[in-house]
PDB file of C-alpha atoms in Angstrom:
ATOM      1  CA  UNK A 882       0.000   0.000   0.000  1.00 56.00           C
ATOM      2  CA  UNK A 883       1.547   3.328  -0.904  1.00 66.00           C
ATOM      3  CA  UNK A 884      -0.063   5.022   1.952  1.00 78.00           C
ATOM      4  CA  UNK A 885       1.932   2.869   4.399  1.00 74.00           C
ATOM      5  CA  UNK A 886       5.532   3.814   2.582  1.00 74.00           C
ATOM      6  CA  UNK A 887       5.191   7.637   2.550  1.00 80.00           C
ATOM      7  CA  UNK A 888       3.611   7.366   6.152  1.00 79.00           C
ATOM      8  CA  UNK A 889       7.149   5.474   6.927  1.00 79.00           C
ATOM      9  CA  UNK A 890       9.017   7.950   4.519  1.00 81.00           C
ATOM     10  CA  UNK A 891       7.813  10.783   6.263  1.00 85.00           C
ATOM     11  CA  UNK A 892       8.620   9.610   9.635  1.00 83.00           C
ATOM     12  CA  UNK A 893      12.089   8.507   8.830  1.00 84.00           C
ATOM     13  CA  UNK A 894      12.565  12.243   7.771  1.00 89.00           C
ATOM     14  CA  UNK A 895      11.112  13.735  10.815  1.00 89.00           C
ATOM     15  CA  UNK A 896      13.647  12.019  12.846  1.00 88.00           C
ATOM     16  CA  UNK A 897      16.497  12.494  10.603  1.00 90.00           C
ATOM     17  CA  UNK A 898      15.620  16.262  11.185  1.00 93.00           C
ATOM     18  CA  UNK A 899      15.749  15.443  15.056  1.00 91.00           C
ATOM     19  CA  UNK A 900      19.118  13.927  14.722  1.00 92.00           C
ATOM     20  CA  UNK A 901      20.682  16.712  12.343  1.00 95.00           C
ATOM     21  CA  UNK A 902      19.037  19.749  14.057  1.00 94.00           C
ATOM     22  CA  UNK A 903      20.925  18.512  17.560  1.00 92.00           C
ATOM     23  CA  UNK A 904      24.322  18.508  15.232  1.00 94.00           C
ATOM     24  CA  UNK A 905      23.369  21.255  14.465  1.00 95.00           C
ATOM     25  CA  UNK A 906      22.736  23.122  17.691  1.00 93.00           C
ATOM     26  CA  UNK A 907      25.863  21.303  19.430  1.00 93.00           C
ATOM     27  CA  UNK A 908      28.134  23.298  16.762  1.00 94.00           C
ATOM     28  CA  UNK A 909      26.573  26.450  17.096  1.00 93.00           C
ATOM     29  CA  UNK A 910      26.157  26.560  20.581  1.00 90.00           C
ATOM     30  CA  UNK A 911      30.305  25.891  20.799  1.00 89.00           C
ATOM     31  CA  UNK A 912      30.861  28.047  18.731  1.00 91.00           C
ATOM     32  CA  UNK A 913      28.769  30.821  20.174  1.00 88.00           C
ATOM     33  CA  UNK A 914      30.385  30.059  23.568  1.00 85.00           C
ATOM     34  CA  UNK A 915      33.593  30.780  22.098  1.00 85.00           C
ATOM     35  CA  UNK A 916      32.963  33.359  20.152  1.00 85.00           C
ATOM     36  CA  UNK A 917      31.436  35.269  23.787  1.00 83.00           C
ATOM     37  CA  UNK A 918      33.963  34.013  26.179  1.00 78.00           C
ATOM     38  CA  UNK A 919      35.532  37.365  27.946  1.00 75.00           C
ATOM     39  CA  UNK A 920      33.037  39.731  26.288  1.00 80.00           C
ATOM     40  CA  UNK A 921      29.897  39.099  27.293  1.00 78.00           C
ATOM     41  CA  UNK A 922      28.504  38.886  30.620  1.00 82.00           C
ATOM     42  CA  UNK A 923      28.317  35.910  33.255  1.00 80.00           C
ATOM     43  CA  UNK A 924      24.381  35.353  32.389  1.00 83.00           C
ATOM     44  CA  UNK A 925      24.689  34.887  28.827  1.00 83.00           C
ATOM     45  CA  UNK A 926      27.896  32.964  28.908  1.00 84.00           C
ATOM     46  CA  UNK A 927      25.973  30.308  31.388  1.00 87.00           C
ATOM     47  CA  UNK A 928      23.008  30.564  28.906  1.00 89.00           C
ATOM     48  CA  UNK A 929      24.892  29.219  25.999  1.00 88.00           C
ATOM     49  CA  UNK A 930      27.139  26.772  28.078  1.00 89.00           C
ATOM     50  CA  UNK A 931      24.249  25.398  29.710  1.00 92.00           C
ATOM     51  CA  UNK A 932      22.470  24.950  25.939  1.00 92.00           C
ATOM     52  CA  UNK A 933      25.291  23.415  24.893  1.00 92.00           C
ATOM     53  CA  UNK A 934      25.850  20.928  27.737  1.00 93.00           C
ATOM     54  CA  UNK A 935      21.987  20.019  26.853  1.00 93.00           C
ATOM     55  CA  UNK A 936      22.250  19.834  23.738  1.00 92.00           C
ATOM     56  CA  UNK A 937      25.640  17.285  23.892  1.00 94.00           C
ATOM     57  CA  UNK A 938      23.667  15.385  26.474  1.00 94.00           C
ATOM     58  CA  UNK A 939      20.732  14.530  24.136  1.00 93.00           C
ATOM     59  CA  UNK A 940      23.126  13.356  21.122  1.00 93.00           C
ATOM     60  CA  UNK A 941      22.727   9.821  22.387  1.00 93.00           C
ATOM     61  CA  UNK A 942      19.423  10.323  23.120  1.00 92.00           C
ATOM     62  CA  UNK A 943      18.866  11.375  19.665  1.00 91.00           C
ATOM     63  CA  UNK A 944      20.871   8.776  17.864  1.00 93.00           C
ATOM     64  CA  UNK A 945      19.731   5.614  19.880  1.00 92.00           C
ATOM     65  CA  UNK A 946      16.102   7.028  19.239  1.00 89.00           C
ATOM     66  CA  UNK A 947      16.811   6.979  15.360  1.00 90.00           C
ATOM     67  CA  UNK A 948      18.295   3.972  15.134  1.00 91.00           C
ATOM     68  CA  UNK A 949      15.567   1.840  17.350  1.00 88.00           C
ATOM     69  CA  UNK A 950      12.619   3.816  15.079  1.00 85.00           C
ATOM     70  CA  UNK A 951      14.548   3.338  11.771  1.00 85.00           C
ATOM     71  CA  UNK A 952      15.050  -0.415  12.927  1.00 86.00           C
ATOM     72  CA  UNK A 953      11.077  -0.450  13.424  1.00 80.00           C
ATOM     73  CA  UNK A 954       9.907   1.529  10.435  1.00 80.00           C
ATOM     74  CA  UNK A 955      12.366  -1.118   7.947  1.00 80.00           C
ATOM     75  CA  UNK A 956      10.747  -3.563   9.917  1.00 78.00           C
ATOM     76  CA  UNK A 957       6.996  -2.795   9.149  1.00 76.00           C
ATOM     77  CA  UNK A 958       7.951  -2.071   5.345  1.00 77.00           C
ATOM     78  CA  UNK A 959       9.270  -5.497   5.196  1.00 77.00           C
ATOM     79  CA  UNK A 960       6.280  -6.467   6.827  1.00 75.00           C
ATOM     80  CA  UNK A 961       3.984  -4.822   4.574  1.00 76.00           C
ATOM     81  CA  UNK A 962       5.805  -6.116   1.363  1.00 75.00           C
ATOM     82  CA  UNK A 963       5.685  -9.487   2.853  1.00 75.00           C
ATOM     83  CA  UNK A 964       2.114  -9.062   4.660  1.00 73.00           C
ATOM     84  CA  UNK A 965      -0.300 -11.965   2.424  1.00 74.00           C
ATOM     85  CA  UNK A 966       2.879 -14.421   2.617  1.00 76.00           C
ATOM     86  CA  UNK A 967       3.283 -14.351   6.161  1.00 72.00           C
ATOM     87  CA  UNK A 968       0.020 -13.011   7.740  1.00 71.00           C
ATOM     88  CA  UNK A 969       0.139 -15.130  11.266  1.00 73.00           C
ATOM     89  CA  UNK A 970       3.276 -12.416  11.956  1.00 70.00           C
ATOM     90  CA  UNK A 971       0.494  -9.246  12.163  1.00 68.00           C
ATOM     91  CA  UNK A 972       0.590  -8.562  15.760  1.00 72.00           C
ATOM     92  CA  UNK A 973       3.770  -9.480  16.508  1.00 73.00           C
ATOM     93  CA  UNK A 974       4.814  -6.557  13.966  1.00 67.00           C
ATOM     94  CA  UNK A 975       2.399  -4.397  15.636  1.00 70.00           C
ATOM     95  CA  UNK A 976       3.532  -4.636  18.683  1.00 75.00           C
ATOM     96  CA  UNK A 977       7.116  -3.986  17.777  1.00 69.00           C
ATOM     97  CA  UNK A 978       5.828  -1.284  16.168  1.00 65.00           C
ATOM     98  CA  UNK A 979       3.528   0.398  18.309  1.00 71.00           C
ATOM     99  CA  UNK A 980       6.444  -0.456  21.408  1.00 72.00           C
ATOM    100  CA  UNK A 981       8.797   2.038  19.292  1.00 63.00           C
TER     101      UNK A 981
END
């Protein structure tokens, strides 16, 4: 069904978003730390070390959420190409996928 692929599609690009905005945000908020270090004051120093000690926290986060969703979604399109073969495996795929 081509409902079920772009439903997969777009949720593998959602989360490749996720995973690419948090590179993205660890870079810039280094650099911006650098960048103020000695001319700005105490308060917005802290702000941007403390976004990018967040944002370097959640990279694992991040990642081990992609991978365990992108594991799931290949999963279900397998499933789906493979659903009249092998229909006795429907809830076991839904629960992997509705688990993820």
């Amino acid at each position: 069904d081509g409902n079920r692929s772009i439903a997969m599609a777009i949720l593998i690009v959602i989360d490749t978003g996720t995973v690419w905005l948090n590179f993205y945000a660890v870079r810039y908020c280094g650099r911006r730390f650098e960048e103020l270090y000695g001319k700005a004051d105490l308060s917005a120093r802290y702000q941007v070390k403390e976004a990018y000690t967040m944002a370097v926290a959640m990279k694992p986060v991040y990642i081990t959420n992609y991978v365990i969703k992108f594991l799931g979604n290949v999963s279900c399109v397998l499933f789906f190409m493979f659903e009249s073969e092998f229909p006795m495996l429907d809830g076991y795929v839904e629960f992997i996928y509705t688990s993820v």
